[in-house]
Coordinates of C-alpha atoms in Angstrom, one line a residue:
X1 CA -54.4 10.6 21.7
X2 CA -51.8 9.4 24.1
X3 CA -48.2 8.5 23.0
X4 CA -48.9 4.9 24.0
X5 CA -51.5 4.5 21.3
X6 CA -49.3 6.3 18.7
X7 CA -46.6 3.7 19.3
X8 CA -48.8 0.6 18.6
X9 CA -48.9 0.9 14.8
X10 CA -45.1 1.2 14.8
X11 CA -44.7 -1.9 17.0
X12 CA -47.1 -3.8 14.7
X13 CA -45.0 -2.7 11.7
X14 CA -41.8 -3.8 13.3
X15 CA -43.2 -7.2 14.2
X16 CA -44.5 -7.6 10.6
X17 CA -41.0 -6.9 9.2
X18 CA -39.5 -9.5 11.5
X19 CA -42.0 -12.1 10.6
X20 CA -41.5 -11.5 6.9
X21 CA -37.7 -11.7 7.3
X22 CA -38.0 -14.9 9.2
X23 CA -40.3 -16.4 6.6
X24 CA -38.0 -15.3 3.8
X25 CA -35.0 -16.9 5.4
X26 CA -36.8 -20.1 6.2
X27 CA -37.6 -20.6 2.5
X28 CA -34.2 -19.7 1.1
X29 CA -33.2 -22.3 -1.5
X30 CA -29.6 -21.2 -1.8
X31 CA -27.2 -22.2 1.0
X32 CA -23.4 -22.2 1.3
X33 CA -21.9 -25.7 1.7
X34 CA -22.7 -26.9 5.2
X35 CA -19.2 -28.3 5.6
X36 CA -17.6 -24.9 5.1
X37 CA -16.0 -23.7 8.4
X38 CA -17.1 -20.2 9.5
X39 CA -13.6 -18.9 9.2
X40 CA -14.0 -19.1 5.5
X41 CA -16.4 -16.2 5.6
X42 CA -13.6 -13.8 6.3
X43 CA -10.4 -15.7 5.2
X44 CA -8.4 -14.1 2.4
X45 CA -5.4 -16.1 1.0
X46 CA -2.8 -14.2 -1.0
X47 CA -0.8 -15.7 -3.8
X48 CA 2.3 -14.4 -5.5
X49 CA 2.9 -14.3 -9.2
X50 CA 4.3 -17.9 -9.3
X51 CA 1.2 -19.2 -7.5
X52 CA 2.8 -19.5 -4.0
X53 CA 0.5 -18.7 -1.0
X54 CA 2.5 -16.2 0.9
X55 CA 0.0 -14.9 3.4
X56 CA -3.4 -15.4 5.0
X57 CA -5.5 -12.7 6.5
X58 CA -8.7 -12.6 8.4
X59 CA -11.3 -10.0 9.2
X60 CA -10.1 -6.4 9.1
X61 CA -6.5 -7.3 9.9
X62 CA -7.0 -10.2 12.3
X63 CA -3.7 -12.0 12.2
X64 CA -4.4 -15.0 14.4
X65 CA -7.6 -17.0 13.9
X66 CA -8.6 -18.8 17.1
X67 CA -11.0 -21.7 17.1
X68 CA -13.6 -21.9 19.9
X69 CA -12.0 -24.7 21.8
X70 CA -8.8 -22.6 21.9
X71 CA -10.5 -19.7 23.7
X72 CA -10.8 -19.5 27.5
X73 CA -14.3 -20.6 28.7
X74 CA -14.2 -17.5 31.0
X75 CA -13.9 -15.2 27.9
X76 CA -16.7 -17.0 26.1
X77 CA -19.0 -16.8 29.2
X78 CA -18.1 -13.1 29.8
X79 CA -19.0 -12.2 26.2
X80 CA -22.3 -14.0 26.3
X81 CA -23.2 -12.6 29.7
X82 CA -22.7 -9.0 28.6
X83 CA -23.6 -9.1 24.9
X84 CA -26.3 -11.7 24.5
X85 CA -27.3 -13.8 27.5
X86 CA -30.0 -15.7 25.5
X87 CA -27.6 -16.4 22.6
X88 CA -28.1 -20.1 22.6
X89 CA -31.9 -19.8 22.7
X90 CA -32.9 -17.4 19.9
X91 CA -32.9 -17.7 16.1
X92 CA -30.5 -14.9 15.4
X93 CA -32.9 -12.1 16.5
X94 CA -34.2 -11.4 20.0
X95 CA -37.8 -10.1 19.4
X96 CA -38.2 -9.1 23.1
X97 CA -35.0 -7.0 23.0
X98 CA -35.9 -5.5 19.7
X99 CA -39.3 -4.4 20.8
X100 CA -38.0 -3.0 24.1
X101 CA -35.3 -1.0 22.3
X102 CA -37.8 0.1 19.7
X103 CA -40.1 1.6 22.4
X104 CA -37.2 3.2 24.2
X105 CA -35.9 4.8 21.0
X106 CA -39.4 6.1 20.1
X107 CA -39.8 7.6 23.6
X108 CA -36.3 9.1 23.4
X109 CA -37.0 10.4 19.9
X110 CA -33.5 9.1 18.8
X111 CA -31.7 5.9 18.1
X112 CA -30.2 5.5 21.6
X113 CA -30.6 1.9 22.5
X114 CA -29.5 -1.2 20.6
X115 CA -30.8 -4.7 20.6
X116 CA -28.3 -6.6 18.5
X117 CA -27.6 -10.3 19.3
X118 CA -24.2 -11.8 18.9
X119 CA -25.3 -13.1 15.6
X120 CA -26.3 -9.6 14.5
X121 CA -23.0 -8.2 15.7
X122 CA -21.1 -10.8 13.7
X123 CA -23.3 -9.9 10.6
X124 CA -22.4 -6.2 11.1
X125 CA -18.7 -6.9 11.6
X126 CA -18.5 -9.0 8.5
X127 CA -20.8 -7.2 6.0
X128 CA -22.0 -3.8 7.1
X129 CA -21.0 -0.3 8.2
X130 CA -21.6 1.1 11.7
X131 CA -24.2 3.7 10.6
X132 CA -27.3 3.8 12.8
X133 CA -30.1 3.6 10.3
X134 CA -33.2 1.5 10.0
X135 CA -32.1 0.3 6.6
X136 CA -28.8 -1.0 8.1
X137 CA -30.6 -2.7 11.0
X138 CA -32.8 -4.5 8.5
X139 CA -29.8 -5.6 6.5
X140 CA -28.2 -6.7 9.8
X141 CA -31.3 -8.9 10.6
X142 CA -31.2 -10.4 7.1
X143 CA -27.5 -11.5 7.4
X144 CA -28.1 -12.7 11.0
X145 CA -30.8 -15.0 9.9
X146 CA -28.7 -16.2 7.0
X147 CA -25.9 -17.0 9.4
X148 CA -28.2 -18.9 11.7
X149 CA -29.5 -20.9 8.8
X150 CA -26.1 -22.0 7.8
X151 CA -24.0 -22.3 10.9
X152 CA -24.2 -23.7 14.4
X153 CA -24.3 -21.5 17.5
X154 CA -20.8 -22.4 18.4
X155 CA -19.6 -21.5 14.9
X156 CA -21.3 -18.1 15.1
X157 CA -19.7 -17.5 18.6
X158 CA -16.3 -18.5 17.2
X159 CA -16.7 -16.1 14.3
X160 CA -17.9 -13.3 16.5
X161 CA -14.9 -13.7 18.9
X162 CA -12.5 -13.5 16.0
X163 CA -14.0 -10.2 14.5
X164 CA -14.4 -8.1 17.6
X165 CA -12.4 -4.8 17.7
X166 CA -10.3 -4.4 20.9
X167 CA -8.7 -1.0 20.2
X168 CA -5.1 -0.2 19.2
X169 CA -5.8 -1.7 15.8
X170 CA -6.3 -5.2 17.3
X171 CA -9.1 -7.5 16.0
X172 CA -10.0 -10.9 17.4
X173 CA -9.5 -12.5 20.8
X174 CA -6.3 -14.3 19.7
X175 CA -4.5 -11.1 18.8
X176 CA -6.0 -9.2 21.8
X177 CA -4.8 -11.8 24.3
X178 CA -1.3 -11.6 22.9
X179 CA -1.3 -7.8 22.8
X180 CA -2.7 -7.0 26.2
X181 CA -1.4 -10.0 28.2
X182 CA 1.2 -11.8 26.1
X183 CA -0.9 -15.0 26.4
X184 CA -2.8 -17.3 24.2
X185 CA -6.5 -16.9 24.4
X186 CA -7.0 -20.3 26.0
X187 CA -4.8 -19.3 29.0
X188 CA -6.7 -16.1 30.0
X189 CA -7.8 -15.9 33.6
X190 CA -11.2 -14.8 34.7
X191 CA -10.1 -11.3 35.5
X192 CA -8.3 -11.0 32.1
X193 CA -11.4 -12.3 30.3
X194 CA -13.5 -9.6 32.0
X195 CA -11.0 -6.9 31.2
X196 CA -11.0 -7.9 27.5
X197 CA -14.8 -8.0 27.5
X198 CA -14.9 -4.6 29.1
X199 CA -13.0 -3.1 26.2
X200 CA -15.4 -3.8 23.3
X201 CA -18.1 -1.4 24.4
X202 CA -15.9 1.6 23.7
X203 CA -12.3 0.6 23.0
X204 CA -10.8 4.1 23.3
X205 CA -12.5 4.7 26.7
X206 CA -12.1 1.2 28.2
X207 CA -8.6 0.3 27.1
X208 CA -6.7 -0.8 30.2
X209 CA -3.6 0.8 28.7
X210 CA -5.3 4.2 28.2
X211 CA -8.0 4.2 30.9
X212 CA -7.1 1.6 33.5
X213 CA -9.7 2.8 36.1
X214 CA -12.6 2.8 33.6
X215 CA -11.6 -0.7 32.5
X216 CA -11.4 -1.9 36.1
X217 CA -14.8 -0.6 36.9
X218 CA -16.5 -2.1 33.9
X219 CA -14.6 -5.4 34.3
X220 CA -15.8 -5.7 37.9
X221 CA -19.4 -5.0 36.7
X222 CA -19.0 -7.8 34.2
X223 CA -17.8 -10.2 36.9
X224 CA -20.8 -9.3 39.0
X225 CA -23.0 -10.0 36.0
X226 CA -21.4 -13.4 35.5
X227 CA -21.9 -14.2 39.1
X228 CA -25.5 -13.2 39.1
X229 CA -26.2 -15.3 36.0
X230 CA -24.4 -18.2 37.7
X231 CA -21.7 -18.4 35.0
X232 CA -19.1 -18.3 37.7
X233 CA -19.2 -19.2 41.4
X234 CA -19.1 -16.6 44.2
X235 CA -15.7 -17.9 45.1
X236 CA -14.4 -17.4 41.6
X237 CA -15.9 -13.9 41.6
X238 CA -14.1 -13.0 44.9
X239 CA -10.8 -14.4 43.7
X240 CA -11.0 -12.5 40.4
X241 CA -11.5 -9.2 42.3
X242 CA -8.2 -9.8 44.1
X243 CA -6.2 -10.8 41.1
X244 CA -3.4 -8.5 39.9
X245 CA -3.0 -8.4 36.2
X246 CA 0.2 -7.5 34.3
X247 CA -0.3 -5.6 31.0
X248 CA 1.9 -6.2 28.0
X249 CA 0.8 -3.8 25.3
X250 CA 3.1 -4.9 22.4
X251 CA 2.1 -6.2 19.0
X252 CA 3.1 -9.7 18.0
X253 CA 5.2 -9.8 14.9
X254 CA 3.6 -12.0 12.3
X255 CA 5.9 -12.8 9.4
X256 CA 4.5 -11.1 6.3
X257 CA 7.1 -11.0 3.5
X258 CA 5.5 -8.0 1.7
X259 CA 3.3 -6.0 4.2
X260 CA 3.4 -2.7 2.2
X261 CA 2.6 -4.5 -1.0
X262 CA -0.3 -6.3 0.7
X263 CA -1.8 -2.9 1.9
X264 CA -1.9 -1.7 -1.8
X265 CA -3.4 -5.1 -2.8
X266 CA -6.2 -4.6 -0.3
X267 CA -6.9 -1.0 -1.6
X268 CA -7.2 -2.4 -5.1
X269 CA -9.5 -5.2 -3.9
X270 CA -11.8 -2.5 -2.3
X271 CA -11.9 -0.6 -5.6
X272 CA -12.9 -3.8 -7.5
X273 CA -16.1 -4.1 -5.3
X274 CA -16.4 -7.8 -6.1
X275 CA -19.7 -9.5 -5.4
X276 CA -19.6 -13.1 -4.0
X277 CA -21.9 -15.8 -5.5
X278 CA -23.7 -16.1 -2.2
X279 CA -24.5 -13.4 0.3
X280 CA -22.3 -15.1 3.0
X281 CA -19.5 -16.3 0.8
X282 CA -16.8 -13.7 1.5
X283 CA -13.6 -15.9 1.7
X284 CA -11.3 -15.3 -1.2
X285 CA -8.1 -16.3 -2.9
X286 CA -6.3 -13.3 -4.3
X287 CA -3.7 -13.8 -7.0
X288 CA -1.2 -10.9 -7.0
X289 CA 1.7 -9.7 -9.2
X290 CA 4.2 -10.0 -6.3
X291 CA 7.6 -11.4 -7.3
X292 CA 8.7 -13.2 -4.2
X293 CA 12.3 -13.7 -5.4
X294 CA 12.6 -10.0 -6.1
X295 CA 11.0 -9.1 -2.8
X296 CA 13.5 -11.4 -1.0
X297 CA 16.5 -9.8 -2.7
X298 CA 15.2 -6.3 -1.8
X299 CA 14.9 -7.3 1.9
X300 CA 18.4 -8.8 1.8
X301 CA 19.7 -5.6 0.2
X302 CA 18.1 -3.4 2.9
X303 CA 19.7 -5.5 5.7
X304 CA 23.0 -5.6 3.9
X305 CA 23.4 -1.9 3.1
X306 CA 21.6 0.0 5.7
X307 CA 23.0 0.2 9.3
X308 CA 20.5 -1.0 11.8
X309 CA 21.2 2.0 14.1
X310 CA 20.4 4.6 11.5
X311 CA 16.8 6.1 11.3
X312 CA 17.3 6.8 7.6
X313 CA 14.3 5.4 5.6
X314 CA 14.0 3.7 2.2
X315 CA 11.2 3.0 -0.2
X316 CA 11.2 0.9 -3.3
X317 CA 8.8 0.4 -6.2
X318 CA 9.2 -2.1 -9.0
X319 CA 7.0 -2.5 -12.0
X320 CA 7.0 -4.6 -15.2
X321 CA 6.7 -2.1 -18.0
X322 CA 4.9 -4.2 -20.6
X323 CA 2.0 -5.3 -18.3
X324 CA 1.9 -2.7 -15.5
X325 CA 2.3 -5.5 -13.0
X326 CA 3.8 -4.2 -9.8
X327 CA 6.4 -6.7 -8.7
X328 CA 7.4 -5.3 -5.4
X329 CA 6.6 -2.4 -3.0
X330 CA 8.6 -1.6 0.1
X331 CA 7.3 1.5 1.9
X332 CA 9.8 1.6 4.7
X333 CA 12.5 -0.3 6.5
X334 CA 10.3 -1.6 9.3
X335 CA 6.5 -2.1 8.8
X336 CA 6.0 -2.9 12.5
X337 CA 7.4 0.5 13.4
X338 CA 5.5 2.5 10.7
X339 CA 2.8 1.4 8.3
X340 CA 3.1 4.7 6.3
X341 CA 3.9 3.7 2.8
X342 CA 6.7 6.0 1.6
X343 CA 6.5 4.4 -1.9
X344 CA 2.9 5.2 -2.6
X345 CA 1.9 7.9 -0.1
X346 CA 4.9 10.1 0.6
X347 CA 5.7 13.1 -1.7
X348 CA 9.3 14.2 -1.8
X349 CA 11.4 16.5 -4.1
X350 CA 12.6 14.4 -7.1
X351 CA 15.9 16.1 -7.8
X352 CA 17.4 15.2 -11.2
X353 CA 15.3 12.1 -11.7
X354 CA 12.7 14.4 -13.3
X355 CA 15.2 15.3 -16.1
X356 CA 14.4 12.4 -18.5
X357 CA 10.8 13.7 -18.7
X358 CA 12.1 17.2 -19.5
X359 CA 14.4 15.8 -22.2
X360 CA 11.6 13.7 -23.8
X361 CA 9.8 17.0 -24.4
X362 CA 13.0 18.5 -25.7
X363 CA 13.3 15.7 -28.2
X364 CA 9.7 16.3 -29.3
X365 CA 10.6 20.0 -29.8
X366 CA 13.5 19.2 -32.1
X367 CA 16.4 18.5 -29.8
X368 CA 18.7 15.5 -30.7
X369 CA 21.3 13.7 -28.7
X370 CA 23.8 16.1 -30.3
X371 CA 22.1 19.4 -29.4
X372 CA 24.7 21.5 -27.7
X373 CA 24.4 24.1 -24.9
X374 CA 27.2 25.7 -22.9
X375 CA 27.8 24.4 -19.4
X376 CA 29.2 27.2 -17.2
X377 CA 28.2 29.1 -14.1
X378 CA 25.1 31.1 -15.1
X379 CA 22.7 33.5 -13.5
X380 CA 19.3 33.8 -15.2
X381 CA 17.2 36.9 -14.7
X382 CA 13.5 36.0 -14.6
X383 CA 11.1 38.8 -14.1
X384 CA 14.1 40.9 -13.0
X385 CA 14.9 38.4 -10.3
X386 CA 18.2 36.5 -10.4
X387 CA 18.2 32.7 -10.5
X388 CA 21.6 30.9 -10.2
X389 CA 21.4 27.1 -10.4
X390 CA 24.5 25.2 -9.7
X391 CA 26.0 21.8 -10.8
X392 CA 26.7 19.2 -8.2
X393 CA 30.0 20.1 -6.5
X394 CA 30.0 23.3 -8.7
X395 CA 31.8 21.6 -11.5
X396 CA 31.4 22.6 -15.1
X397 CA 33.1 21.8 -18.4
X398 CA 32.9 25.5 -19.4
X399 CA 32.2 24.7 -23.0
X400 CA 29.3 23.4 -25.1
X401 CA 28.2 19.9 -24.3
X402 CA 25.7 17.5 -25.9
X403 CA 22.3 16.5 -24.5
X404 CA 23.8 13.0 -24.2
X405 CA 26.6 14.2 -22.0
X406 CA 24.3 16.6 -20.0
X407 CA 22.0 13.7 -19.2
X408 CA 24.9 11.3 -18.2
X409 CA 26.5 13.8 -15.9
X410 CA 23.2 15.5 -14.8
X411 CA 24.3 18.9 -15.8
X412 CA 21.9 21.5 -14.2
X413 CA 22.8 24.4 -16.4
X414 CA 21.9 22.5 -19.5
X415 CA 18.6 21.4 -17.9
X416 CA 17.5 24.9 -16.9
X417 CA 18.4 26.3 -20.4
X418 CA 16.3 23.5 -22.0
X419 CA 13.4 24.2 -19.6
X420 CA 13.5 27.9 -20.3
X421 CA 13.6 27.2 -24.1
X422 CA 10.5 25.0 -23.8
X423 CA 8.6 27.0 -21.2
X424 CA 7.0 26.2 -17.9
X425 CA 3.7 25.0 -19.4
X426 CA 5.5 22.6 -21.7
X427 CA 7.1 20.9 -18.7
X428 CA 3.8 20.7 -16.8
X429 CA 2.0 19.3 -19.8
X430 CA 4.7 16.7 -20.3
X431 CA 4.4 15.5 -16.6
X432 CA 0.7 15.1 -17.1
X433 CA 1.3 13.1 -20.3
X434 CA 3.5 10.8 -18.3
X435 CA 0.7 10.2 -15.8
X436 CA 1.9 12.5 -13.0
X437 CA -1.2 13.7 -11.1
X438 CA 0.5 15.4 -8.1
X439 CA -0.1 19.2 -8.1
X440 CA 2.7 21.0 -9.9
X441 CA 3.5 24.8 -9.9
X442 CA 5.3 26.5 -12.8
X443 CA 8.9 27.4 -12.0
X444 CA 12.2 27.3 -13.9
X445 CA 13.6 25.0 -11.3
X446 CA 11.0 22.3 -12.1
X447 CA 13.7 20.8 -14.4
X448 CA 15.9 20.4 -11.3
X449 CA 13.2 18.5 -9.4
X450 CA 12.0 21.0 -6.8
X451 CA 8.5 19.6 -7.3
X452 CA 7.4 16.9 -4.9
X453 CA 6.2 13.6 -6.2
X454 CA 5.4 10.0 -5.2
X455 CA 8.0 7.4 -5.9
X456 CA 5.3 5.2 -7.4
X457 CA 4.3 8.0 -9.8
X458 CA 7.8 8.6 -11.0
X459 CA 8.7 5.0 -11.5
X460 CA 5.5 4.5 -13.5
X461 CA 6.4 7.5 -15.6
X462 CA 9.8 5.8 -16.4
X463 CA 7.8 2.6 -17.3
X464 CA 6.2 4.7 -20.1
X465 CA 9.6 5.0 -21.7
X466 CA 10.4 1.3 -21.0
X467 CA 7.3 0.3 -22.8
X468 CA 8.2 2.3 -25.9
X469 CA 5.8 5.1 -25.0
X470 CA 2.7 3.1 -24.0
X471 CA 0.6 4.2 -21.0
X472 CA 1.3 2.0 -18.0
X473 CA -1.4 1.5 -15.3
X474 CA 0.0 -0.2 -12.2
X475 CA -1.8 -3.3 -11.1
X476 CA -1.3 -5.6 -8.1
X477 CA -4.2 -8.1 -8.5
X478 CA -4.5 -10.5 -11.5
X479 CA -7.3 -12.8 -10.3
X480 CA -9.7 -13.3 -7.4
X481 CA -11.6 -16.5 -6.7
X482 CA -13.7 -17.9 -3.8
X483 CA -11.9 -20.4 -1.6
X484 CA -13.4 -23.2 -3.7
X485 CA -12.0 -21.6 -6.9
X486 CA -15.1 -19.9 -8.4
X487 CA -13.7 -17.0 -10.4
X488 CA -14.9 -13.6 -9.2
X489 CA -12.5 -11.5 -11.2
X490 CA -9.8 -12.1 -13.8
X491 CA -7.7 -9.4 -15.3
X492 CA -7.4 -9.4 -19.1
X493 CA -4.1 -8.5 -20.5
X494 CA -4.4 -5.2 -22.3
X495 CA -2.1 -3.3 -24.5
X496 CA -1.5 0.2 -23.1
X497 CA -2.6 3.2 -25.1
X498 CA 0.3 4.8 -27.1
X499 CA 0.8 8.2 -25.5
X500 CA 4.5 8.9 -26.3
X501 CA 6.4 8.7 -29.6
X502 CA 7.9 5.1 -29.6
X503 CA 11.0 6.2 -31.5
X504 CA 11.8 9.1 -29.1
X505 CA 11.1 6.8 -26.2
X506 CA 13.7 4.4 -27.5
X507 CA 16.2 7.2 -28.1
X508 CA 15.8 8.4 -24.6
X509 CA 16.1 4.9 -23.1
X510 CA 19.4 4.6 -25.1
X511 CA 20.6 8.0 -23.8
X512 CA 19.8 7.0 -20.2
X513 CA 22.5 4.3 -20.4
X514 CA 25.0 7.1 -20.4
X515 CA 25.0 7.4 -16.6
X516 CA 26.8 4.0 -16.5
X517 CA 29.3 4.8 -19.4
X518 CA 32.7 5.3 -17.6
X519 CA 34.4 5.9 -20.9
X520 CA 32.5 9.1 -21.3
X521 CA 34.0 10.5 -18.1
X522 CA 37.4 9.3 -18.9
X523 CA 37.3 10.9 -22.4
X524 CA 36.2 14.3 -21.0
X525 CA 39.5 14.7 -19.1
X526 CA 37.8 16.3 -16.2
X527 CA 36.8 15.6 -12.6
X528 CA 33.2 15.3 -13.7
X529 CA 32.0 11.8 -13.6
X530 CA 28.9 10.2 -15.1
X531 CA 26.5 9.7 -12.2
X532 CA 26.5 5.9 -12.3
X533 CA 30.3 5.6 -12.5
X534 CA 30.7 3.3 -9.5
X535 CA 27.6 1.3 -10.3
X536 CA 28.9 0.4 -13.8
X537 CA 31.4 -2.0 -12.3
X538 CA 28.7 -4.3 -10.8
X539 CA 25.9 -4.5 -13.3
X540 CA 25.1 -7.5 -15.5
X541 CA 24.0 -6.2 -18.8
X542 CA 22.8 -2.8 -20.0
X543 CA 20.4 -0.6 -18.1
X544 CA 18.9 2.8 -18.5
X545 CA 18.8 5.0 -15.4
X546 CA 18.9 8.3 -13.7
X547 CA 19.8 9.3 -10.1
X548 CA 18.7 12.4 -8.2
X549 CA 19.8 14.2 -5.1
X550 CA 18.4 17.1 -3.1
X551 CA 19.4 18.3 0.3
X552 CA 17.0 15.8 1.9
X553 CA 16.3 13.1 -0.7
X554 CA 18.3 10.6 -2.7
X555 CA 16.8 8.8 -5.7
X556 CA 17.7 6.1 -8.2
X557 CA 15.5 4.8 -10.9
X558 CA 16.6 2.4 -13.6
X559 CA 15.3 -0.1 -15.9
X560 CA 15.6 -2.6 -18.7
X561 CA 12.8 -4.1 -20.9
X562 CA 11.7 -6.4 -18.0
X563 CA 11.7 -4.3 -14.9
X564 CA 11.7 -0.7 -13.7
X565 CA 13.0 -0.2 -10.2
X566 CA 12.9 3.0 -8.3
X567 CA 14.4 3.7 -4.9
X568 CA 14.1 6.7 -2.6
X569 CA 16.1 7.2 0.6
X570 CA 15.9 10.0 3.2
X571 CA 14.8 10.9 6.7
X572 CA 11.1 11.3 7.6
X573 CA 12.2 14.3 9.7
X574 CA 13.7 16.0 6.6
X575 CA 17.2 15.9 8.1
X576 CA 19.8 16.9 5.5
X577 CA 21.8 14.2 3.8
X578 CA 25.4 15.0 4.5
X579 CA 27.7 12.0 4.4
X580 CA 28.6 10.1 1.2
X581 CA 27.0 7.0 2.8
X582 CA 23.7 8.8 3.2
X583 CA 23.7 10.2 -0.4
X584 CA 24.8 6.8 -1.8
X585 CA 22.4 4.4 -0.2
X586 CA 19.8 4.6 -3.0
X587 CA 22.3 3.8 -5.8
X588 CA 24.0 1.1 -3.8
X589 CA 20.7 -0.6 -3.0
X590 CA 19.5 -0.3 -6.7
X591 CA 22.7 -1.9 -7.9
X592 CA 22.5 -4.7 -5.3
X593 CA 19.0 -5.6 -6.3
X594 CA 19.5 -5.4 -10.1
X595 CA 22.8 -7.3 -9.9
X596 CA 21.3 -10.2 -7.9
X597 CA 17.9 -10.2 -9.7
X598 CA 19.5 -10.2 -13.2
X599 CA 22.4 -12.6 -12.7
X600 CA 22.9 -12.9 -16.5
X601 CA 22.5 -10.1 -19.0
X602 CA 19.1 -9.4 -20.4
X603 CA 18.6 -8.2 -24.0
X604 CA 18.4 -4.5 -24.2
X605 CA 15.8 -2.4 -26.1
X606 CA 15.7 -3.0 -29.8
X607 CA 15.9 0.0 -32.1
X608 CA 12.6 1.0 -33.6
X609 CA 12.1 1.3 -37.4
X610 CA 12.4 5.0 -37.6
X611 CA 15.7 5.6 -35.8
X612 CA 19.3 5.4 -37.1
X613 CA 22.7 5.2 -35.2
X614 CA 25.5 7.7 -36.0
X615 CA 29.0 7.5 -34.6
X616 CA 29.7 10.7 -32.6
X617 CA 31.7 12.2 -29.8
X618 CA 29.1 11.8 -27.0
X619 CA 30.5 14.8 -25.1
X620 CA 30.4 17.4 -27.9
X621 CA 27.8 15.7 -30.1
X622 CA 30.1 16.2 -33.1
X623 CA 30.8 13.5 -35.7
X624 CA 33.5 11.1 -34.7
X625 CA 36.9 11.3 -36.3
X626 CA 40.1 9.2 -36.0
X627 CA 41.2 11.6 -33.3
X628 CA 38.0 11.5 -31.2
X629 CA 39.0 10.3 -27.7
X630 CA 35.8 8.3 -27.4
X631 CA 33.3 7.6 -30.2
X632 CA 29.9 6.2 -29.5
X633 CA 26.9 5.3 -31.6
X634 CA 23.9 7.5 -30.7
X635 CA 20.4 7.1 -32.2
X636 CA 18.5 9.8 -34.1
X637 CA 15.0 9.8 -35.5
X638 CA 15.0 9.6 -39.2
X639 CA 14.5 13.1 -40.4
X640 CA 16.2 14.5 -37.3
X641 CA 19.7 13.3 -38.1
X642 CA 22.5 15.7 -37.0
X643 CA 24.0 18.0 -39.7
X644 CA 27.7 17.3 -39.8
X645 CA 29.9 19.8 -41.5

């Protein structure tokens, strides 16, 4: 039997499917409101925590939605000429093209030829992947018929022109016209329209910025096609061939107050996998946890503190401990220059900011704020290999100090001794308990922060302490609705699982106020200062906090019951931090944000039922006497009170 007769049953089957689809769509009872503009199919509105709409986004990052009357007629005609010359005459599918492509693919024994109409391409852009399967093609036909049943041809063309990919991360004719020619879409010339149309077949190959000759050849072919289809006159064709076009190649800056935050929101939306009430109804209102006031203060702080000429980078992550609501995310100083989110994607050595997690485990193991270890230059021999950690600036008290003082001054010798007492596995287990998922290798210097971690992870770990030991799961989305307010998702407030001892969590939060306690440094009569000495002059109210410094990274994380804010600064190139300015940016920015955000003091953490304060010398941990230079109440868990002789 010849191949011609073998194809006939397949053709019949294909026609049958088309007829069934057309019949099904014709009898659909559910339709979206006819008054709904097509832009609502792919419009997403974003709202901050106070209900303010702060941004609007279209299909796959399209920033500028352009209505059909705002698009050059040349571009509209070029697209129709190349992509679907019978666009205004079919019902969403072109049976002739489908059958022709079907035969050619059967003969070629592969899916080589397409037959998609503009309506089908819009359906694919909005709802489907790019995989080449018969199942996907049937879905594409289904959505195309739905579109035709609900929208006019002009609406569909408008939607299509706003969802096309033009390479270089650019979607939609409005953004493409600005990127390539620095023009509005309505002002495109015939030659420019042909050049843009040429790109869409294969953006990497036909980009006029990357492959000008290939783009020129295809643009000229499109111009001939337009002439032959009588969409332009011969005179217009000849004039376009002579036209010289100047390329621009720069992105238009669209004001987005929180671009890094918005990227995380869109990731969370994708994970929710929400289903609309109608197959076409994709437009959404997304209510987020963003605090616009906090975000504005952060942006002001970045501009105020960091010199514009310096390539040093910064990342910030702020979370509300009792809810897990992420209030701000800044992943870099300039989103237009780099979309890499250093707050949620970058892993860097944490330095001493890891120590509170070490000391939580120590408290579990029986340490108290008064537990004393000697701070002096020390070499440890581990498996016969010497290990010699050093304090910052190689300064030591050369006597026994309390855990409270070691934490306030970030004493490294105390930290390593504590780590060795607890063991490597205890430290790793503790990090996992605090929600850290980054791979960690056992090493005695784990307590000094040689491990790499995401800022978002470490800030969330601190939020465990700020929530009295409850698990904190970061969230950026609270509710999602359709554009006409049908609720698709609404987050229920949940109480986090208790994973840490609430009493020890309070004790540690209280101890972490020590970095801002100037009196502790003054009483020690040494050149060693608490790590937040300078910050203590500018804060309103009490805060818990810890800073960290490596050769390449500077960190500051601090909190009160309402907010945990973490900041990292450093160079993407891992250039060493040498000057006091470089090492101090994180603390300065943290202080700026907290001072301006909390303009009046907030209530601090309330002691839990199973802790008691004792008046002690915070440097030695010994009971206070009338001769103690500085006496301070420190909290101890009942049953773990210090033994005072």
